C-alpha cells in the first residue's frame, strides 16, 4: 500500500511570491500597506525634527535673499511674491522626492530592503508610502514658507493653495517612484543614481522658470522650456496660488503631473516586483 501524499487540511503552508503579490496588490491591502510603509519611513524623522528645519535653509535663502531682488522687476504680474513662492515650492518638490532614492540605496546596502520584499506588502505601496513621507515633509516646509511669505506681500488664496499642494502630491509621487527606480538600477555601487539625478535635476529646474521667467531668455531657450513638463507644472502652481482655478495652464500642469506619476508608478512597481 503506497503512502498518501495529500497534505493535511490544517497544515500550514508558506505563501509563495505569486500569492504574496496578489495579496499585497489588492485594493484594501494597498491603503493599509501604504500606511505601514509611511509610518516606517516617517518614524526616524519624527525622532529628529531638527532635520526638517535644517532642510529649510536653502528655500529660506532663496525667499529672503533672492526674492527681494524681484520686487522692483517687471514681468511678474501684480506681485513678484505671488509668482516666486509657487516656484520655490516646485523647486523643493524637485529636490525632495527626486533625491528620495538615496535612502533606498542605503537600505539596499544594508539588506533591509530585501527583507521587506519577502513580506506581503504591496510593491506599489512601498513606492507610494515612501514618497508620501517625502511629501509630508514638503507639506510642513510649504506651510512654513507660505506663512513667512504673507508678511512680505504674498496673498493667500486657501482653495488655490490646497489645489496646488494636491498637484504637487501627484507630481511628487511620480518623481519619487522614478528616483527609486534609478536607485534599484544603480545598486550596488550607486554612482549611476547620483549621475542621473544630478544630470536631470538642474536642467529640469532651470528650464522650468522657477527662479526667473523664461520670457527673459532667448527664443530657442523658451522653446526648450515648453518641452519641459516641470515648466507646465510651475505655471499651473502659479495660477492656482493666485486663485485662478480655471486658468488653462492648470489643465496642462495637471496632465503633466498625472503623466509623470503614471510612468513613475508603472516602471517603479515593475522594478520592485522583479526584486534586486
Coordinates of C-alpha atoms in Angstrom, one line a residue:
X1 CA 0.0 0.0 0.0
X2 CA 1.5 3.3 -1.1
X3 CA 1.7 6.2 1.3
X4 CA -0.7 9.1 0.7
X5 CA 0.9 12.4 -0.5
X6 CA -2.1 14.5 0.4
X7 CA -1.4 17.5 2.8
X8 CA -3.5 17.6 6.0
X9 CA -6.2 20.2 5.9
X10 CA -4.8 22.0 8.9
X11 CA -1.2 22.0 7.6
X12 CA 0.4 25.5 7.3
X13 CA 1.9 26.4 4.0
X14 CA 4.4 29.2 3.3
X15 CA 2.9 31.7 0.8
X16 CA 4.9 31.9 -2.5
X17 CA 5.8 35.0 -4.3
X18 CA 2.6 35.0 -6.5
X19 CA 0.3 34.7 -3.5
X20 CA 2.2 37.4 -1.7
X21 CA 2.0 39.7 -4.7
X22 CA -1.7 39.1 -5.2
X23 CA -2.5 39.8 -1.5
X24 CA -0.3 42.9 -1.5
X25 CA -1.8 44.4 -4.6
X26 CA -5.4 44.1 -3.5
X27 CA -7.3 47.3 -3.1
X28 CA -8.0 47.3 0.7
X29 CA -4.5 45.9 1.4
X30 CA -2.9 48.7 -0.7
X31 CA -4.0 51.5 1.6
X32 CA -3.1 49.5 4.7
X33 CA 0.3 48.7 3.3
X34 CA 0.9 52.3 2.2
X35 CA 0.1 53.5 5.8
X36 CA 2.5 50.8 7.2
X37 CA 5.4 51.9 4.9
X38 CA 4.7 55.6 5.6
X39 CA 4.9 55.0 9.3
X40 CA 8.1 53.1 9.0
X41 CA 9.7 55.9 6.9
X42 CA 8.5 58.9 8.9
X43 CA 9.4 57.5 12.3
X44 CA 13.2 58.4 12.1
X45 CA 12.3 62.0 11.0
X46 CA 9.9 62.4 13.9
X47 CA 12.6 61.3 16.3
X48 CA 14.9 64.1 14.8
X49 CA 12.5 67.0 13.9
X50 CA 15.5 69.4 13.6
X51 CA 16.3 67.8 10.2
X52 CA 13.1 69.4 8.9
X53 CA 14.2 72.9 9.9
X54 CA 17.7 72.3 8.5
X55 CA 16.3 71.2 5.2
X56 CA 14.6 74.6 5.0
X57 CA 17.9 76.5 4.8
X58 CA 18.1 76.6 1.1
X59 CA 14.4 77.6 0.4
X60 CA 14.6 80.3 3.0
X61 CA 17.8 81.7 1.5
X62 CA 16.0 81.9 -1.9
X63 CA 13.0 83.5 -0.2
X64 CA 14.8 86.2 1.7
X65 CA 17.9 86.9 -0.4
X66 CA 16.7 86.2 -3.9
X67 CA 13.1 87.1 -3.7
X68 CA 13.7 90.8 -2.8
X69 CA 15.7 91.2 -6.0
X70 CA 12.5 90.6 -8.0
X71 CA 10.5 93.2 -6.1
X72 CA 11.4 96.1 -8.4
X73 CA 11.4 94.0 -11.6
X74 CA 8.6 94.0 -14.2
X75 CA 7.1 90.8 -15.8
X76 CA 5.8 89.2 -12.6
X77 CA 2.2 90.4 -12.7
X78 CA 0.6 92.1 -9.7
X79 CA 3.1 90.8 -7.1
X80 CA 6.5 89.1 -7.5
X81 CA 5.8 87.0 -4.4
X82 CA 2.7 85.6 -6.0
X83 CA 4.9 84.4 -8.8
X84 CA 8.0 83.4 -6.8
X85 CA 6.6 81.4 -3.9
X86 CA 4.9 78.7 -6.0
X87 CA 8.2 78.4 -8.0
X88 CA 10.1 77.8 -4.8
X89 CA 7.6 75.0 -3.8
X90 CA 8.1 73.3 -7.2
X91 CA 11.9 73.5 -6.7
X92 CA 11.5 72.0 -3.2
X93 CA 9.4 69.2 -4.7
X94 CA 12.2 68.5 -7.2
X95 CA 14.9 68.3 -4.6
X96 CA 12.9 66.2 -2.2
X97 CA 11.2 63.3 -4.0
X98 CA 13.8 63.2 -6.7
X99 CA 16.6 62.5 -4.2
X100 CA 14.4 60.1 -2.1
X101 CA 16.1 57.2 -3.7
X102 CA 19.2 57.8 -1.6
X103 CA 17.5 56.3 1.4
X104 CA 16.6 53.2 -0.7
X105 CA 20.3 52.9 -1.7
X106 CA 21.2 52.8 2.0
X107 CA 18.7 50.0 2.7
X108 CA 19.8 48.1 -0.3
X109 CA 23.4 48.1 1.0
X110 CA 22.3 47.0 4.5
X111 CA 19.9 44.3 3.2
X112 CA 16.8 45.7 5.0
X113 CA 15.0 46.3 1.7
X114 CA 15.4 42.6 0.7
X115 CA 13.7 41.6 4.0
X116 CA 10.8 43.9 3.1
X117 CA 10.4 42.2 -0.3
X118 CA 9.6 38.9 1.2
X119 CA 6.7 40.4 3.2
X120 CA 3.1 40.5 1.7
X121 CA 3.4 44.3 1.4
X122 CA 2.2 45.7 -1.9
X123 CA 5.1 46.8 -4.2
X124 CA 3.1 49.9 -5.2
X125 CA 2.5 50.7 -1.6
X126 CA 6.3 50.5 -1.0
X127 CA 6.7 53.3 -3.6
X128 CA 3.7 55.4 -2.6
X129 CA 4.4 55.1 1.2
X130 CA 8.0 56.2 0.8
X131 CA 7.0 59.1 -1.5
X132 CA 4.2 60.2 0.8
X133 CA 6.8 60.6 3.6
X134 CA 8.8 63.0 1.4
X135 CA 5.6 64.9 0.6
X136 CA 4.7 65.1 4.3
X137 CA 8.0 66.8 4.9
X138 CA 7.4 69.0 1.9
X139 CA 3.9 69.9 3.3
X140 CA 5.4 71.1 6.6
X141 CA 8.0 73.1 4.8
X142 CA 5.5 74.6 2.5
X143 CA 3.3 75.7 5.4
X144 CA 6.2 77.4 7.0
X145 CA 7.3 79.0 3.7
X146 CA 3.9 80.3 2.9
X147 CA 3.5 81.7 6.5
X148 CA 6.7 83.6 6.2
X149 CA 5.8 84.9 2.7
X150 CA 2.5 86.5 3.8
X151 CA 4.2 89.4 5.6
X152 CA 6.3 90.0 2.5
X153 CA 3.3 90.6 0.3
X154 CA 2.1 87.1 -0.7
X155 CA -1.7 87.0 -1.0
X156 CA -3.2 83.8 0.4
X157 CA -5.9 82.0 -1.6
X158 CA -6.8 78.9 0.5
X159 CA -8.6 76.9 -2.1
X160 CA -5.9 77.6 -4.7
X161 CA -3.2 76.7 -2.2
X162 CA -4.9 73.4 -1.4
X163 CA -5.3 72.6 -5.1
X164 CA -1.7 73.5 -5.7
X165 CA -0.5 71.2 -2.9
X166 CA -2.6 68.4 -4.3
X167 CA -1.0 68.9 -7.7
X168 CA 2.5 68.7 -6.1
X169 CA 1.4 65.5 -4.4
X170 CA 0.7 63.8 -7.7
X171 CA 4.0 65.2 -9.2
X172 CA 6.0 64.1 -6.1
X173 CA 4.7 60.6 -6.3
X174 CA 5.9 60.3 -9.8
X175 CA 9.3 61.8 -9.1
X176 CA 9.8 59.6 -6.0
X177 CA 8.9 56.5 -7.9
X178 CA 11.3 57.3 -10.7
X179 CA 14.0 58.1 -8.1
X180 CA 13.5 54.6 -6.5
X181 CA 13.7 53.1 -10.0
X182 CA 17.1 54.7 -10.6
X183 CA 18.2 53.6 -7.1
X184 CA 17.4 50.0 -7.8
X185 CA 19.1 50.1 -11.2
X186 CA 22.2 51.7 -9.5
X187 CA 22.6 49.0 -6.9
X188 CA 25.2 48.1 -5.5
X189 CA 27.5 51.0 -6.5
X190 CA 25.1 53.9 -6.5
X191 CA 27.2 56.0 -8.9
X192 CA 24.5 55.8 -11.6
X193 CA 22.0 57.3 -9.2
X194 CA 24.0 60.4 -8.5
X195 CA 24.9 60.8 -12.1
X196 CA 21.3 60.6 -13.4
X197 CA 19.7 62.7 -10.7
X198 CA 22.2 65.5 -10.9
X199 CA 22.1 65.4 -14.7
X200 CA 18.3 65.6 -14.7
X201 CA 17.7 67.8 -11.6
X202 CA 19.3 71.1 -12.6
X203 CA 18.1 71.2 -16.3
X204 CA 14.6 70.4 -15.2
X205 CA 14.8 73.2 -12.6
X206 CA 16.5 75.9 -14.7
X207 CA 14.3 75.2 -17.7
X208 CA 11.1 75.4 -15.7
X209 CA 11.4 79.1 -14.8
X210 CA 11.0 78.6 -11.1
X211 CA 13.5 81.3 -10.3
X212 CA 13.2 83.7 -13.3
X213 CA 10.6 83.9 -16.1
X214 CA 11.6 82.1 -19.2
X215 CA 10.3 85.1 -21.2
X216 CA 13.6 86.8 -20.2
X217 CA 15.5 84.2 -22.2
X218 CA 16.1 83.8 -26.0
X219 CA 13.6 82.2 -28.3
X220 CA 15.4 78.9 -28.5
X221 CA 15.5 78.6 -24.7
X222 CA 11.8 79.3 -24.5
X223 CA 11.1 76.5 -27.0
X224 CA 13.1 74.0 -25.0
X225 CA 11.4 75.1 -21.8
X226 CA 8.0 74.4 -23.2
X227 CA 9.0 70.8 -23.7
X228 CA 9.9 70.5 -20.1
X229 CA 6.9 69.2 -18.2
X230 CA 8.0 70.9 -15.0
X231 CA 7.5 74.3 -16.6
X232 CA 3.8 73.5 -17.1
X233 CA 3.5 72.3 -13.5
X234 CA 5.2 75.6 -12.3
X235 CA 2.7 77.6 -14.4
X236 CA -0.2 75.7 -13.0
X237 CA 1.0 76.2 -9.5
X238 CA 1.3 80.0 -10.0
X239 CA -2.2 80.1 -11.4
X240 CA -3.6 78.1 -8.5
X241 CA -1.8 80.1 -5.9
X242 CA -3.2 83.2 -7.4
X243 CA -6.8 81.9 -7.2
X244 CA -7.1 81.3 -11.0
X245 CA -8.5 77.8 -10.7
X246 CA -9.9 77.7 -14.3
X247 CA -6.8 79.0 -16.0
X248 CA -5.8 76.8 -19.0
X249 CA -2.3 76.3 -17.5
X250 CA -3.9 74.3 -14.6
X251 CA -5.1 71.6 -17.1
X252 CA -1.8 71.4 -18.8
X253 CA 0.1 71.2 -15.5
X254 CA -2.3 68.6 -14.2
X255 CA -1.9 66.4 -17.2
X256 CA 1.9 66.7 -17.0
X257 CA 1.8 65.7 -13.3
X258 CA -0.5 62.7 -13.9
X259 CA 1.7 61.5 -16.8
X260 CA 4.8 61.7 -14.6
X261 CA 3.0 59.9 -11.8
X262 CA 1.7 57.1 -14.1
X263 CA 5.1 56.5 -15.7
X264 CA 6.9 56.5 -12.4
X265 CA 4.5 54.1 -10.6
X266 CA 4.4 51.8 -13.6
X267 CA 8.2 51.5 -14.0
X268 CA 8.9 51.7 -10.3
X269 CA 6.4 48.9 -9.4
X270 CA 7.8 46.7 -12.1
X271 CA 11.3 47.2 -10.7
X272 CA 10.0 46.4 -7.2
X273 CA 8.3 43.2 -8.4
X274 CA 11.5 42.0 -10.1
X275 CA 13.4 42.4 -6.9
X276 CA 17.1 43.2 -6.6

